[in-house]
Short mmCIF file of C-alpha atoms in Angstrom, two decimals:
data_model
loop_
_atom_site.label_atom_id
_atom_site.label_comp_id
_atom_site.label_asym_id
_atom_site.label_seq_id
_atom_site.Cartn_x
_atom_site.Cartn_y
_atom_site.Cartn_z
CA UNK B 213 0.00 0.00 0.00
CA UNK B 214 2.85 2.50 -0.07
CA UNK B 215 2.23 5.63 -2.33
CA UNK B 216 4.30 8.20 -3.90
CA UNK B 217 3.77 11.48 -6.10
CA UNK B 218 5.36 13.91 -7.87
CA UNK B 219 5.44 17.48 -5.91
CA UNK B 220 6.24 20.43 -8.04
CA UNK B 221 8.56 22.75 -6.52
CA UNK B 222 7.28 26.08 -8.61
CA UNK B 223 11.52 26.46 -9.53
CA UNK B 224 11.88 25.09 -13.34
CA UNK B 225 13.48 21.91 -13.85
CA UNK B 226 13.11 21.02 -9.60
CA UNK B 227 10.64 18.46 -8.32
CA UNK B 228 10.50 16.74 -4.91
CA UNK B 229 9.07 12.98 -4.01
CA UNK B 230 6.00 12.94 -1.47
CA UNK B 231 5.91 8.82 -0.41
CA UNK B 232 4.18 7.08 2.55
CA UNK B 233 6.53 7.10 5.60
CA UNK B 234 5.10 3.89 7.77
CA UNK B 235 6.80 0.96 9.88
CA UNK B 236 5.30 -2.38 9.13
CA UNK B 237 4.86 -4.57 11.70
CA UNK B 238 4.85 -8.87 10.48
CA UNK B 239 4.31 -11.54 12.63
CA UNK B 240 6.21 -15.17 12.86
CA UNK B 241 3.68 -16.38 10.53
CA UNK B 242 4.52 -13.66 8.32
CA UNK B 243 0.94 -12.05 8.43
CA UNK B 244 0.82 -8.32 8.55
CA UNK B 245 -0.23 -7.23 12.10
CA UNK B 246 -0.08 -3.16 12.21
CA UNK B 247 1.08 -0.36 10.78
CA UNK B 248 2.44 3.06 12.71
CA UNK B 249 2.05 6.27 11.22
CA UNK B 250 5.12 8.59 10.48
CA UNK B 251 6.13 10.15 13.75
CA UNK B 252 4.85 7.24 16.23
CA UNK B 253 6.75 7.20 19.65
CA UNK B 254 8.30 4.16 20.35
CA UNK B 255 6.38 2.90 23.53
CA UNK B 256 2.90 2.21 21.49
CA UNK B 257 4.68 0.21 18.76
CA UNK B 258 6.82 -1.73 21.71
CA UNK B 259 3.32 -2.32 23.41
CA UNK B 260 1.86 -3.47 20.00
CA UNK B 261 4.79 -5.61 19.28
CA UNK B 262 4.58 -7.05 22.79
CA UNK B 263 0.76 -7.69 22.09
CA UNK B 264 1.21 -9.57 18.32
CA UNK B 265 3.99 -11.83 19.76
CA UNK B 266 1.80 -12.82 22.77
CA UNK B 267 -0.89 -13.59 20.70
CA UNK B 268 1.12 -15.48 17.77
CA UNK B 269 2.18 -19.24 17.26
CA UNK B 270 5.66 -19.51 17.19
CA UNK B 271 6.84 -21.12 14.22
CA UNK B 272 7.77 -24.27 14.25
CA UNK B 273 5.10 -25.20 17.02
CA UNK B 274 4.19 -28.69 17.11
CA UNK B 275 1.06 -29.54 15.02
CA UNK B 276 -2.01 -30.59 17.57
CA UNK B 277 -2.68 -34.32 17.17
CA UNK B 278 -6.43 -35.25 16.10
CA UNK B 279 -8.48 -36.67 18.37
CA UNK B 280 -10.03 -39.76 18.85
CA UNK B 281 -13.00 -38.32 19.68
CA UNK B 282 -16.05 -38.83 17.29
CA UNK B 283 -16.71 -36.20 15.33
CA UNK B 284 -19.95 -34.00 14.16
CA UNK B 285 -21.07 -35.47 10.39
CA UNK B 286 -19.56 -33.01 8.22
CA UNK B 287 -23.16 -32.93 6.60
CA UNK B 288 -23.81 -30.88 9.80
CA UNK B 289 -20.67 -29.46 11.20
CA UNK B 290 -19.97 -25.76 10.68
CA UNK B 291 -16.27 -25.41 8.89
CA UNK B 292 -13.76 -24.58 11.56
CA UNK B 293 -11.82 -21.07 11.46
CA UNK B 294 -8.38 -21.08 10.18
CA UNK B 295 -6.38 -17.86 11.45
CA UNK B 296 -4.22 -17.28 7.96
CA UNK B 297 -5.93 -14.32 6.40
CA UNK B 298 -3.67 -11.14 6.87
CA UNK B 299 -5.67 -8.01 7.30
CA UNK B 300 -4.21 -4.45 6.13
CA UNK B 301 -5.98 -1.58 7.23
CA UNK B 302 -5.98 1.49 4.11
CA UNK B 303 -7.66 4.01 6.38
CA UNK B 304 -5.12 7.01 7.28
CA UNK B 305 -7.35 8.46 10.29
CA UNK B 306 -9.33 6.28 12.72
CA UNK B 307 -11.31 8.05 15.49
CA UNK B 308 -12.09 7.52 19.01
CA UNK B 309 -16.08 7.82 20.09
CA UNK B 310 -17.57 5.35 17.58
CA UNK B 311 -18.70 5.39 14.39
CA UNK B 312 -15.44 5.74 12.89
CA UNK B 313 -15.18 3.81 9.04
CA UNK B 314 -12.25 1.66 9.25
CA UNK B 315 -11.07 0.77 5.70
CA UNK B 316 -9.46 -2.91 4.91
CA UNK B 317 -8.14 -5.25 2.60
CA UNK B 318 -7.95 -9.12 3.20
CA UNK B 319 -5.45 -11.57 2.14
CA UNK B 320 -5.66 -15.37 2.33
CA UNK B 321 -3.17 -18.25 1.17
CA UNK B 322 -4.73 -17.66 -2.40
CA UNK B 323 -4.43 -14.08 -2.21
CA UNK B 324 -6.38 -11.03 -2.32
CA UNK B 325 -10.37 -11.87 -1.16
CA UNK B 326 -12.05 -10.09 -3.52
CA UNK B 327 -15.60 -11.83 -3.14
CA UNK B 328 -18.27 -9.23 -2.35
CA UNK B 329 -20.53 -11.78 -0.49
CA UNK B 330 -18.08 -12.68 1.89
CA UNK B 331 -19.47 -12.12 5.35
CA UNK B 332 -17.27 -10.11 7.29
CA UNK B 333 -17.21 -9.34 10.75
CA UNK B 334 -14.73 -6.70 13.04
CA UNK B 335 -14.63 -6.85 16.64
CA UNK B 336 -12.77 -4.58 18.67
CA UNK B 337 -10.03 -5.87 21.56
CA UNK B 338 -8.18 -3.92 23.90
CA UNK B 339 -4.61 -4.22 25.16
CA UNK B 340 -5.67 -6.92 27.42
CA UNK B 341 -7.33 -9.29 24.55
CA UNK B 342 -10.31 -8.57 26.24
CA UNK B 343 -13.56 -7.73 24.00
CA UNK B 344 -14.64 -4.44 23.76
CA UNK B 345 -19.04 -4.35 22.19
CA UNK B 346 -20.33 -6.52 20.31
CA UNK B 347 -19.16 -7.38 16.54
CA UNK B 348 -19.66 -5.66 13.53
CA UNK B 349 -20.41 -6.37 10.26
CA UNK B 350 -18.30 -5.33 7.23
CA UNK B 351 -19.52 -4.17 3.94
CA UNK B 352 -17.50 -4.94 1.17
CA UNK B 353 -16.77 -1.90 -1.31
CA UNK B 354 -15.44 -2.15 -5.00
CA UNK B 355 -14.82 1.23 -6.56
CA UNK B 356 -15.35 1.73 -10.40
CA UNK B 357 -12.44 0.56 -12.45
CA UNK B 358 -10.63 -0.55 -9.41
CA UNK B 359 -9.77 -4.53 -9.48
CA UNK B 360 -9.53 -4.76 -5.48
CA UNK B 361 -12.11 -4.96 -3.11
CA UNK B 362 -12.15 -3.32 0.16
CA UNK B 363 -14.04 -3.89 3.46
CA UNK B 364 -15.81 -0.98 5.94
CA UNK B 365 -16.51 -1.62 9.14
CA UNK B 366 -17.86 1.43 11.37
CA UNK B 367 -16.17 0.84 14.80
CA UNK B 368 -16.67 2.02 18.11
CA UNK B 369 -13.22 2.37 19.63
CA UNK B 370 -13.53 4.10 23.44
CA UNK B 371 -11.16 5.67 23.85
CA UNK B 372 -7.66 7.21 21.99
CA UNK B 373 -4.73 4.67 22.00
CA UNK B 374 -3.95 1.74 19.92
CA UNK B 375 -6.84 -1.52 20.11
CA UNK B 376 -6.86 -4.48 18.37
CA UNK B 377 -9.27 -5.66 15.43
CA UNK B 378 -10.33 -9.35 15.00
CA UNK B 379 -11.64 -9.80 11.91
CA UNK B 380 -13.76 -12.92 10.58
CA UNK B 381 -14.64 -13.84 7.05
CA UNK B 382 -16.93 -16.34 6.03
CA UNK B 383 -16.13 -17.49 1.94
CA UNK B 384 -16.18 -20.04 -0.38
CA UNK B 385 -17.20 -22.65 2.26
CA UNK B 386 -14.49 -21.51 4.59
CA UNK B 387 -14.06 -19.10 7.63
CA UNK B 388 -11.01 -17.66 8.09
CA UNK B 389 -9.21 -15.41 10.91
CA UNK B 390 -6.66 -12.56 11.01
CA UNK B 391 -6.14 -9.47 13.75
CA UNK B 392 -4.59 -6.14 13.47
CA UNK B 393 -4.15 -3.57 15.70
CA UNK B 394 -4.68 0.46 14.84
CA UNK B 395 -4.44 3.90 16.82
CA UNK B 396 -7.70 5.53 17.51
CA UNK B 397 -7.13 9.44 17.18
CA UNK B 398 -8.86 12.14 19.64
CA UNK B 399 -11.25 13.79 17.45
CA UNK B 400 -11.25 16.55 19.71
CA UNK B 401 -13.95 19.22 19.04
CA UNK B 402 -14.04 18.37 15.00
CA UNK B 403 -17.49 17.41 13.85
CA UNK B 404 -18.48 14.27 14.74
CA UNK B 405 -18.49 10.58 13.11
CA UNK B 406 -22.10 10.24 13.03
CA UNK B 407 -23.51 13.87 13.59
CA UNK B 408 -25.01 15.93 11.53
CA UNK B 409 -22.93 18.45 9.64
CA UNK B 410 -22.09 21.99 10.55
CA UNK B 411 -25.23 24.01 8.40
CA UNK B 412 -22.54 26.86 7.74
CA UNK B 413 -22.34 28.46 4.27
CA UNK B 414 -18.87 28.06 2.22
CA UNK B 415 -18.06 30.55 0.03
CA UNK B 416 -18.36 30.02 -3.48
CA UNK B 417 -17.02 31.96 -6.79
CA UNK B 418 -20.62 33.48 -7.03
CA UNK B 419 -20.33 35.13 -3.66
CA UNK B 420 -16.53 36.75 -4.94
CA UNK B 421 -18.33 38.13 -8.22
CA UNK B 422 -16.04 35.04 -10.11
CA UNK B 423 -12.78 36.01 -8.71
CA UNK B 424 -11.05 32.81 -7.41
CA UNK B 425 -8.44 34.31 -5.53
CA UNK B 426 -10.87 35.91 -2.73
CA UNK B 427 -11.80 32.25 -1.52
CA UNK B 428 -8.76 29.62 -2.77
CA UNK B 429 -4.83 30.54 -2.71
CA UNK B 430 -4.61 27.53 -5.27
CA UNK B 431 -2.45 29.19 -8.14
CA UNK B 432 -4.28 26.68 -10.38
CA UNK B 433 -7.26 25.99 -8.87
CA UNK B 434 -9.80 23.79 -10.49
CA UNK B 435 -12.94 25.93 -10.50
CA UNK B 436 -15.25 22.67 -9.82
CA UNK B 437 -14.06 23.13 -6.57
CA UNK B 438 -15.42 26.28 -5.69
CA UNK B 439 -19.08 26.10 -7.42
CA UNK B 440 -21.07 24.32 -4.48
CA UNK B 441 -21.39 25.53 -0.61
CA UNK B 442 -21.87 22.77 1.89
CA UNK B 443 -25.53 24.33 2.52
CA UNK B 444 -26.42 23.76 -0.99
CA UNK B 445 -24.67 20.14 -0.98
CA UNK B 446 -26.57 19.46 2.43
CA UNK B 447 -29.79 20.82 0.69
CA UNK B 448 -29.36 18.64 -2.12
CA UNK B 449 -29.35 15.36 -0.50
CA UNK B 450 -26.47 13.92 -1.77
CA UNK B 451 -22.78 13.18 -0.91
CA UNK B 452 -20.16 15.86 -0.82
CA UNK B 453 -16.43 16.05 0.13
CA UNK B 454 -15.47 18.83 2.30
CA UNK B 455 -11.56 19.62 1.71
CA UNK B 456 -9.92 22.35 4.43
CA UNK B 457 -6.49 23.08 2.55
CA UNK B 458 -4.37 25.91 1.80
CA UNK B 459 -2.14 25.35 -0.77
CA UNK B 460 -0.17 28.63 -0.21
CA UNK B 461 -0.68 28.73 3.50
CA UNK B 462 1.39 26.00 4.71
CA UNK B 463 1.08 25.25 8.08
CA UNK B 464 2.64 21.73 7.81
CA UNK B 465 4.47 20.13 5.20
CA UNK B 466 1.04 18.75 4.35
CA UNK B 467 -0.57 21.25 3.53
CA UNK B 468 -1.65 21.23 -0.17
CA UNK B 469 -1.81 17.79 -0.84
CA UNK B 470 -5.48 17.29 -0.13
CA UNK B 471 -6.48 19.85 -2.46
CA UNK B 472 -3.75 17.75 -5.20
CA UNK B 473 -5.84 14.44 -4.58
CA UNK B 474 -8.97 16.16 -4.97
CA UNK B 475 -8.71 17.27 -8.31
CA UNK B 476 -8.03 14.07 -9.56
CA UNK B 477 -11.08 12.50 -7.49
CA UNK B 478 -13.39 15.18 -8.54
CA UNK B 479 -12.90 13.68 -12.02
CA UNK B 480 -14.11 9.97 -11.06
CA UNK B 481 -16.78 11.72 -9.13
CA UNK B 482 -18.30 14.13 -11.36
CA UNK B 483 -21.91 13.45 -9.07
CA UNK B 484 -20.09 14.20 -5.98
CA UNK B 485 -19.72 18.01 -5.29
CA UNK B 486 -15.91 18.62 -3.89
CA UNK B 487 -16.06 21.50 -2.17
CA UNK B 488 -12.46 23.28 -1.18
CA UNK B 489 -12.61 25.81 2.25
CA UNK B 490 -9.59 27.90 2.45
CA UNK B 491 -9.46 27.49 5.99
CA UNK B 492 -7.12 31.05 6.68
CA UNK B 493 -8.80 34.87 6.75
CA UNK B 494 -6.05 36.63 4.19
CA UNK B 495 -6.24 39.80 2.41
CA UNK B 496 -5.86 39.95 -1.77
CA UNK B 497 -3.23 42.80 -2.52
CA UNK B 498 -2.60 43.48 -6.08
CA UNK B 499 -2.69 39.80 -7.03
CA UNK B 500 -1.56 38.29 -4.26
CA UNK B 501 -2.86 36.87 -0.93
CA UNK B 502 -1.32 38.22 1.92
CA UNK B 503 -1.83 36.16 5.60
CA UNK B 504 -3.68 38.05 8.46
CA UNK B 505 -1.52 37.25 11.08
CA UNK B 506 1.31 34.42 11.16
CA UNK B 507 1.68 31.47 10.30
CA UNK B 508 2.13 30.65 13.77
CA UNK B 509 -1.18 32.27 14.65
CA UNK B 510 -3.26 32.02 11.99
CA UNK B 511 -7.05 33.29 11.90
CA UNK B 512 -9.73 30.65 10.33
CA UNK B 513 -12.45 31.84 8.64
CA UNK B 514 -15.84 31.54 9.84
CA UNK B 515 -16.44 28.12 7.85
CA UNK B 516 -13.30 26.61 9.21
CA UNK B 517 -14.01 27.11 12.80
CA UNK B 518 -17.91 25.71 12.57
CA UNK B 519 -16.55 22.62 11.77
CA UNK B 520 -13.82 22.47 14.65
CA UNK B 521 -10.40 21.60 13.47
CA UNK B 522 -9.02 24.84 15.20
CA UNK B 523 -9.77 22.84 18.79
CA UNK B 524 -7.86 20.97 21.33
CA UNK B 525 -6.07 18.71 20.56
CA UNK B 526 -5.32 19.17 17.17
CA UNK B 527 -5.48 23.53 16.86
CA UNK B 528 -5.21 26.12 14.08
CA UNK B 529 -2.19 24.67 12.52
CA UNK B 530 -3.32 21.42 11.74
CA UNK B 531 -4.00 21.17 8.43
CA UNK B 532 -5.23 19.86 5.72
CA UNK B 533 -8.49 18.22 6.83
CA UNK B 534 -11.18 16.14 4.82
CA UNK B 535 -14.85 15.50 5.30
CA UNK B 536 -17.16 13.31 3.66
CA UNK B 537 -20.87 13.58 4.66
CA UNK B 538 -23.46 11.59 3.21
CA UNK B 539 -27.34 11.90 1.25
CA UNK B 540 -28.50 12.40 5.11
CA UNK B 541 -26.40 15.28 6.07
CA UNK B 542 -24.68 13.02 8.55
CA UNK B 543 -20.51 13.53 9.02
CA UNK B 544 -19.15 9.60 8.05
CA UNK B 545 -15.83 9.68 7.64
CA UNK B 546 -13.03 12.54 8.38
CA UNK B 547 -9.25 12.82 7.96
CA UNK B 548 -6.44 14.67 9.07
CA UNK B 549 -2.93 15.33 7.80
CA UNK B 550 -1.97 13.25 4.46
CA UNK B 551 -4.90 11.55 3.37
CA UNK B 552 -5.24 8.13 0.63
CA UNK B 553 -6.74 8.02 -2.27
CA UNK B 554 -8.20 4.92 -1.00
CA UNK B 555 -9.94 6.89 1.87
CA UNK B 556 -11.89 9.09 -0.12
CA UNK B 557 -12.78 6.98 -2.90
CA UNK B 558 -13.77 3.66 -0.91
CA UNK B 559 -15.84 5.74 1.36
CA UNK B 560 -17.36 8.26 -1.21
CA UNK B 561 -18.02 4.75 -3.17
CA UNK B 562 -19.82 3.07 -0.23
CA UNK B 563 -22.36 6.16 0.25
CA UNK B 564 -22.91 6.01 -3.85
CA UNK B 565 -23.85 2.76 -3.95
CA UNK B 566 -26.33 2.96 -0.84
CA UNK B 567 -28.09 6.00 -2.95
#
């Protein structure tokens, strides 16, 4: 799942390389167990790694001898689990408080499961191995033109801090087993998994009499972005994507790379409105935008701060964020910092196909 892109540098000839930057945690059995985010302090991978090697079969353990016990008539036995399928979570955010999508793929001895019947099932574990609510089922998700299938499962994890996932999938006859573990974020004050979105008006080229650099500091901005407020998308009763960038303003390294993935997404989504929020109050002299304030204390704008990503923990410099809110008006999924492809598209798939 690693991903790279080309950054342009705005100096001719220069170009930089913008990759994933994750440590990969595999088992004995060679199953992949967890993945830790760029900047991860050692003592919740150590308690991670501490809570994989508990929980895995050395290899080379001795195979258990059948028993001589009679068995159930396979006529009416239910097939036993196996514990081989390796489970790789694709989602870049995942949110304490419930309701939080968690995005996965699932690999078997043959492979990639790609069968959209399997039944799937997610239930959350703590540190302890202890169960934490009841399972969940899965719903598997295959964009357009995309080969792979993915699985969503809409967790409740308590609390921030890492938890484990034990995933179950029922297919072709067989049921097969595989856990992961992932870091629930604090959402902090941003709107909420499950909520109904912030009814707050985005500004739109109409509102700047067609001038795009009053409301985006993109120096090629793709206009789609800036036709549709989130009131109209809310009255409309469909899907949007709600993307808080600044491509000039960068508060962390980032910053602009939302608004990059967006216009290629807006493409494969032409249904979808993709709505861009310059999330900074700035001033346009001559033809340039000019910062109110620093960039160590920057101002949001009205839109920005309605849907919280100025608040503890995260604060004003904690761009770029991403919202996707569905035909209901209800928040479902939300991401911070560098976001996937595969998070926007699974989701934004998921809510198209429900209608």
């Amino acid at each position: 799942g690693v991903r790279y892109a080309r950054v342009e540098t705005g100096t001719p000839g220069e170009y930089s390389m913008s990759h994933t930057a994750e440590v990969y945690l595999v088992d004995a059995a060679g199953r992949l167990r967890a993945h830790f985010p760029f900047g991860t302090e050692a003592d919740p991978i150590l308690a991670t790694v501490r809570l994989v090697a508990d929980s895995t079969p050395s290899v080379g353990a001795p195979t258990p001898t059948p028993s001589s016990q009679p068995t159930t008539s396979p006529a009416t036995s239910a097939p036993s689990a196996v514990a081989d399928l390796s489970v790789e979570i694709a989602s870049s955010s995942i949110w304490a408080g419930g309701a939080s999508p968690v995005i996965f793929g699932l690999t078997g001895p043959e492979g990639r499961l790609t069968d959209l019947a399997a039944g799937v099932t997610v239930q959350v574990t703590g540190a302890d191995g202890r169960t934490s609510g009841s399972p969940v089922m899965a719903t598997a998700v295959r964009p357009p033109g995309v080969p792979t299938v993915s699985y969503v499962a809409f967790v409740d994890l308590p609390s921030p801090g890492w938890w484990g996932l034990a995933v179950t999938a029922a297919t072709n006859g067989a049921v097969r087993t595989g856990t992961t573990s992932v870091s629930a974020l604090d959402p902090g004050t941003t709107a909420a998994l499950g909520a109904r979105a912030p009814d707050v008006r985005t500004p739109t080229l109409d509102d700047v009499g067609g001038v795009a650099l009053r409301i985006t500091t993109d120096p090629l901005p793709d206009l789609r972005l800036s036709r549709t407020s989130t009131v109209d998308a809310l009255s409309a009763g469909g899907p949007f994507v709600l993307i808080v960038d600044s491509a000039r303003f960068k508060v962390t390294p980032a910053c602009g790379k939302a608004l990059s993935l967006a216009k290629y997404l807006v493409d494969r989504w032409p249904a979808v409105p993709f709505i861009h929020l310059e999330p900074y109050r700035y001033d346009v002299i001559t033809d340039s935008a000019v910062l109110q304030g620093s960039l160590e204390a920057p101002t949001l704008v009205p839109a920005a701060d309605a849907w919280g990503v100025g608040g503890s923990p995260w604060g004003v410099a904690s761009m770029p964020w991403v919202f996707i809110v569905d035909g209901d008006g209800t928040v479902t999924a939300k991401y911070q910092g560098v976001v996937g492809s595969d998070d926007i598209d699974v989701i934004v798939s998921l809510l198209v196909a429900r209608g």
